[in-house]
mmCIF file of C-alpha atoms in Angstrom:
data_model
loop_
_atom_site.group_PDB
_atom_site.id
_atom_site.type_symbol
_atom_site.label_atom_id
_atom_site.label_comp_id
_atom_site.label_asym_id
_atom_site.label_seq_id
_atom_site.Cartn_x
_atom_site.Cartn_y
_atom_site.Cartn_z
ATOM 1 C CA MET R 1 14.172 -10.698 2.016
ATOM 2 C CA ARG R 2 15.638 -7.493 0.612
ATOM 3 C CA ILE R 3 12.820 -4.957 0.666
ATOM 4 C CA THR R 4 12.622 -1.367 -0.588
ATOM 5 C CA VAL R 5 9.880 0.764 0.998
ATOM 6 C CA PHE R 6 8.648 3.915 -0.735
ATOM 7 C CA GLY R 7 6.809 6.274 1.604
ATOM 8 C CA ALA R 8 8.796 4.816 4.495
ATOM 9 C CA PHE R 9 8.282 7.740 6.861
ATOM 10 C CA GLY R 10 4.497 8.080 6.730
ATOM 11 C CA SER R 11 2.153 6.552 9.289
ATOM 12 C CA VAL R 12 1.875 3.248 7.410
ATOM 13 C CA GLY R 13 5.398 3.219 5.987
ATOM 14 C CA ARG R 14 7.095 3.603 9.379
ATOM 15 C CA ARG R 15 5.232 0.618 10.761
ATOM 16 C CA VAL R 16 5.894 -1.447 7.655
ATOM 17 C CA VAL R 17 9.626 -0.799 8.057
ATOM 18 C CA GLU R 18 9.425 -1.729 11.757
ATOM 19 C CA GLU R 19 7.472 -4.927 11.053
ATOM 20 C CA ALA R 20 9.820 -5.987 8.256
ATOM 21 C CA ARG R 21 12.895 -5.429 10.411
ATOM 22 C CA ARG R 22 11.240 -7.220 13.313
ATOM 23 C CA ARG R 23 11.023 -10.252 11.021
ATOM 24 C CA GLY R 24 14.693 -9.991 10.079
ATOM 25 C CA HIS R 25 14.360 -8.556 6.588
ATOM 26 C CA ASP R 26 16.896 -6.181 5.034
ATOM 27 C CA VAL R 27 14.928 -2.949 4.552
ATOM 28 C CA THR R 28 15.835 0.106 2.485
ATOM 29 C CA PRO R 29 13.553 3.038 3.427
ATOM 30 C CA VAL R 30 13.009 5.571 0.653
ATOM 31 C CA SER R 31 11.950 9.196 1.011
ATOM 32 C CA ARG R 32 11.816 12.175 -1.319
ATOM 33 C CA ARG R 33 13.870 14.160 1.201
ATOM 34 C CA PRO R 34 17.292 13.205 2.565
ATOM 35 C CA GLY R 35 17.172 11.599 5.980
ATOM 36 C CA PRO R 36 19.268 9.401 8.252
ATOM 37 C CA GLY R 37 19.360 5.772 7.189
ATOM 38 C CA SER R 38 17.270 6.277 4.064
ATOM 39 C CA GLU R 39 17.703 6.507 0.310
ATOM 40 C CA VAL R 40 16.406 9.497 -1.634
ATOM 41 C CA GLY R 41 13.961 8.596 -4.368
ATOM 42 C CA ASP R 42 10.626 9.505 -5.914
ATOM 43 C CA ALA R 43 8.118 6.801 -6.843
ATOM 44 C CA ARG R 44 6.939 8.994 -9.736
ATOM 45 C CA VAL R 45 10.370 8.804 -11.365
ATOM 46 C CA VAL R 46 10.864 5.508 -13.204
ATOM 47 C CA ALA R 47 14.665 5.780 -13.052
ATOM 48 C CA ASP R 48 14.489 6.105 -9.247
ATOM 49 C CA VAL R 49 12.265 3.026 -8.983
ATOM 50 C CA VAL R 50 14.602 1.047 -11.231
ATOM 51 C CA ARG R 51 17.667 2.114 -9.239
ATOM 52 C CA LEU R 52 16.072 1.337 -5.877
ATOM 53 C CA SER R 53 14.419 -1.942 -6.858
ATOM 54 C CA ALA R 54 17.227 -3.565 -8.845
ATOM 55 C CA GLY R 55 18.592 -6.556 -6.962
ATOM 56 C CA ARG R 56 15.819 -6.451 -4.358
ATOM 57 C CA ASP R 57 13.217 -9.121 -3.636
ATOM 58 C CA LEU R 58 10.269 -6.809 -3.087
ATOM 59 C CA VAL R 59 9.165 -3.190 -3.367
ATOM 60 C CA ILE R 60 6.516 -1.928 -0.967
ATOM 61 C CA SER R 61 4.659 1.286 -1.695
ATOM 62 C CA ALA R 62 3.127 3.119 1.253
ATOM 63 C CA THR R 63 3.049 6.516 -0.418
ATOM 64 C CA ARG R 64 0.280 8.952 0.478
ATOM 65 C CA PRO R 65 -0.030 12.365 -1.194
ATOM 66 C CA ALA R 66 -0.584 15.568 0.738
ATOM 67 C CA ASP R 67 -4.037 17.136 0.707
ATOM 68 C CA GLY R 68 -4.575 18.938 -2.571
ATOM 69 C CA GLN R 69 -1.973 16.798 -4.348
ATOM 70 C CA GLU R 70 -4.022 13.623 -4.725
ATOM 71 C CA GLY R 71 -3.082 13.337 -8.412
ATOM 72 C CA GLU R 72 0.435 12.383 -7.329
ATOM 73 C CA LEU R 73 -0.907 9.001 -6.241
ATOM 74 C CA VAL R 74 -1.616 7.895 -9.792
ATOM 75 C CA GLU R 75 1.682 9.384 -11.001
ATOM 76 C CA ALA R 76 3.513 7.365 -8.351
ATOM 77 C CA THR R 77 1.584 4.231 -9.293
ATOM 78 C CA ARG R 78 2.574 4.563 -12.947
ATOM 79 C CA GLY R 79 6.212 5.176 -11.983
ATOM 80 C CA LEU R 80 6.314 2.187 -9.672
ATOM 81 C CA LEU R 81 4.693 -0.167 -12.165
ATOM 82 C CA ALA R 82 7.011 0.909 -14.968
ATOM 83 C CA GLY R 83 10.076 0.609 -12.733
ATOM 84 C CA VAL R 84 9.345 -2.861 -11.367
ATOM 85 C CA ALA R 85 8.311 -4.072 -14.812
ATOM 86 C CA GLU R 86 11.851 -3.231 -15.882
ATOM 87 C CA THR R 87 13.578 -4.906 -12.930
ATOM 88 C CA GLY R 88 11.131 -7.808 -12.527
ATOM 89 C CA VAL R 89 10.704 -7.173 -8.793
ATOM 90 C CA ARG R 90 7.381 -7.799 -7.093
ATOM 91 C CA LEU R 91 5.395 -4.729 -5.949
ATOM 92 C CA LEU R 92 3.154 -4.706 -2.888
ATOM 93 C CA ALA R 93 1.096 -1.510 -2.537
ATOM 94 C CA VAL R 94 -1.029 -0.050 0.242
ATOM 95 C CA GLY R 95 -4.031 1.597 -1.363
ATOM 96 C CA GLY R 96 -7.360 2.955 -0.212
ATOM 97 C CA ALA R 97 -10.680 1.689 1.126
ATOM 98 C CA ALA R 98 -13.058 3.675 -1.116
ATOM 99 C CA THR R 99 -13.766 0.912 -3.632
ATOM 100 C CA LEU R 100 -14.365 -1.884 -1.124
ATOM 101 C CA VAL R 101 -17.918 -3.222 -1.207
ATOM 102 C CA THR R 102 -19.735 -2.962 2.121
ATOM 103 C CA PRO R 103 -22.182 -5.536 3.522
ATOM 104 C CA GLU R 104 -24.956 -3.167 2.393
ATOM 105 C CA GLY R 105 -23.915 -3.702 -1.223
ATOM 106 C CA HIS R 106 -22.414 -0.303 -2.051
ATOM 107 C CA THR R 107 -18.823 0.863 -1.968
ATOM 108 C CA VAL R 108 -17.344 2.639 1.029
ATOM 109 C CA GLU R 109 -17.280 5.884 -0.949
ATOM 110 C CA GLU R 110 -20.955 5.547 -1.913
ATOM 111 C CA ALA R 111 -22.085 5.463 1.715
ATOM 112 C CA PRO R 112 -24.356 8.427 2.509
ATOM 113 C CA ASP R 113 -22.175 9.485 5.439
ATOM 114 C CA PHE R 114 -18.877 9.368 3.513
ATOM 115 C CA PRO R 115 -17.114 12.680 4.338
ATOM 116 C CA ASP R 116 -16.771 15.172 1.477
ATOM 117 C CA VAL R 117 -13.254 16.018 2.638
ATOM 118 C CA LEU R 118 -12.129 12.473 1.816
ATOM 119 C CA LYS R 119 -13.616 12.335 -1.680
ATOM 120 C CA PRO R 120 -10.513 13.614 -3.530
ATOM 121 C CA ILE R 121 -8.268 10.924 -2.047
ATOM 122 C CA ALA R 122 -11.012 8.315 -2.479
ATOM 123 C CA ARG R 123 -11.249 9.119 -6.188
ATOM 124 C CA ALA R 124 -7.451 9.044 -6.504
ATOM 125 C CA CYS R 125 -7.313 5.616 -4.833
ATOM 126 C CA ALA R 126 -10.041 4.305 -7.132
ATOM 127 C CA GLU R 127 -8.034 5.493 -10.131
ATOM 128 C CA GLN R 128 -4.888 4.011 -8.600
ATOM 129 C CA LEU R 129 -6.516 0.578 -8.336
ATOM 130 C CA ALA R 130 -7.741 0.839 -11.936
ATOM 131 C CA VAL R 131 -4.177 1.554 -13.080
ATOM 132 C CA TYR R 132 -2.932 -1.549 -11.274
ATOM 133 C CA ARG R 133 -5.653 -3.730 -12.745
ATOM 134 C CA ALA R 134 -4.942 -2.457 -16.262
ATOM 135 C CA ASP R 135 -1.206 -3.140 -16.053
ATOM 136 C CA PRO R 136 -0.274 -6.112 -18.243
ATOM 137 C CA VAL R 137 3.274 -6.732 -17.029
ATOM 138 C CA ALA R 138 4.138 -6.065 -13.373
ATOM 139 C CA ASP R 139 3.811 -8.561 -10.529
ATOM 140 C CA TRP R 140 1.701 -6.481 -8.123
ATOM 141 C CA THR R 141 -0.543 -6.896 -5.082
ATOM 142 C CA TYR R 142 -2.814 -4.140 -3.753
ATOM 143 C CA LEU R 143 -3.887 -4.016 -0.098
ATOM 144 C CA SER R 144 -6.983 -1.963 0.708
ATOM 145 C CA PRO R 145 -7.232 -1.102 4.392
ATOM 146 C CA PRO R 146 -10.679 -0.727 5.942
ATOM 147 C CA ALA R 147 -12.266 2.714 6.186
ATOM 148 C CA VAL R 148 -10.826 3.370 9.652
ATOM 149 C CA LEU R 149 -7.051 2.929 9.869
ATOM 150 C CA GLU R 150 -5.473 4.308 13.034
ATOM 151 C CA PRO R 151 -2.418 3.671 15.196
ATOM 152 C CA GLY R 152 -3.103 1.068 17.845
ATOM 153 C CA GLU R 153 -2.082 -2.405 18.961
ATOM 154 C CA ARG R 154 -0.248 -5.094 17.050
ATOM 155 C CA THR R 155 -2.447 -8.138 17.674
ATOM 156 C CA GLY R 156 -1.751 -10.235 14.575
ATOM 157 C CA VAL R 157 -5.431 -11.217 14.591
ATOM 158 C CA PHE R 158 -7.659 -10.009 11.741
ATOM 159 C CA ARG R 159 -9.774 -11.268 8.871
ATOM 160 C CA VAL R 160 -8.680 -11.311 5.239
ATOM 161 C CA GLY R 161 -10.956 -10.692 2.265
ATOM 162 C CA GLY R 162 -10.963 -9.696 -1.387
ATOM 163 C CA ASP R 163 -13.086 -6.900 -2.840
ATOM 164 C CA GLU R 164 -15.624 -6.967 0.003
ATOM 165 C CA GLN R 165 -15.026 -5.203 3.291
ATOM 166 C CA VAL R 166 -14.350 -7.689 6.105
ATOM 167 C CA GLY R 167 -14.290 -5.145 8.909
ATOM 168 C CA SER R 168 -14.512 -1.385 9.207
ATOM 169 C CA THR R 169 -11.351 -0.890 11.280
ATOM 170 C CA ILE R 170 -7.789 -2.101 11.775
ATOM 171 C CA SER R 171 -4.709 -0.731 13.493
ATOM 172 C CA VAL R 172 -1.833 0.500 11.347
ATOM 173 C CA GLU R 173 0.333 -2.027 13.179
ATOM 174 C CA ASP R 174 -1.868 -4.952 12.119
ATOM 175 C CA LEU R 175 -2.059 -3.618 8.569
ATOM 176 C CA ALA R 176 1.734 -3.863 8.520
ATOM 177 C CA VAL R 177 1.495 -7.442 9.812
ATOM 178 C CA ALA R 178 -0.931 -8.319 6.986
ATOM 179 C CA LEU R 179 1.342 -6.690 4.440
ATOM 180 C CA LEU R 180 4.419 -8.619 5.588
ATOM 181 C CA ASP R 181 2.420 -11.848 5.783
ATOM 182 C CA GLU R 182 1.583 -11.334 2.100
ATOM 183 C CA ALA R 183 5.200 -10.447 1.347
ATOM 184 C CA GLU R 184 6.452 -13.691 2.885
ATOM 185 C CA THR R 185 3.645 -15.951 1.626
ATOM 186 C CA PRO R 186 2.104 -14.486 -1.540
ATOM 187 C CA LYS R 187 -1.580 -15.331 -1.915
ATOM 188 C CA HIS R 188 -2.901 -12.371 -3.910
ATOM 189 C CA GLN R 189 -0.635 -11.905 -6.911
ATOM 190 C CA ARG R 190 -2.064 -9.406 -9.406
ATOM 191 C CA MET R 191 -5.053 -9.021 -7.078
ATOM 192 C CA ARG R 192 -6.495 -6.664 -4.496
ATOM 193 C CA PHE R 193 -7.148 -7.905 -0.972
ATOM 194 C CA THR R 194 -8.288 -6.338 2.280
ATOM 195 C CA VAL R 195 -8.097 -6.959 6.002
ATOM 196 C CA GLY R 196 -10.110 -5.876 9.033
ATOM 197 C CA TYR R 197 -11.340 -6.809 12.482
#
């Protein structure tokens, strides 16, 4: 597959690029700043998304805004959706865990011990998911990681769920495996899904 990855140099994006290349895909990493082996582009700019998705099989978004700039997440989501709607390319996005429903029946964000410092990004991710679900045109899939997402081992063994949390942790490496599994064998078109141990 020919895959464009926005946010290719973040913690998730780097591993997504590695996993995709490991599987033999042709990957174009995209960053807002010039870098070796990458294209310059901004997910918030529809023209950039159109230019970088035209002729590709899939766009992956692993963008993550800096602290204090959480509003950029929704801007990027709108840009990506508008761009792929124009080119007709499928969009696979890594989102947030805040809106997943826990076994206790509340969302991750509603948990009494949810850290205040994470609330701005949690709210931005909730709005991001709402923007995806409201989009009437694009072919999108949204992957919510569990609450704890950290670098670790690539095991290839995890559970898959929908709107309900299936585990509280996963390695970034296995999240990338789940993302590429979905890329190669789509099972959640115009849906959110999650993974976890």
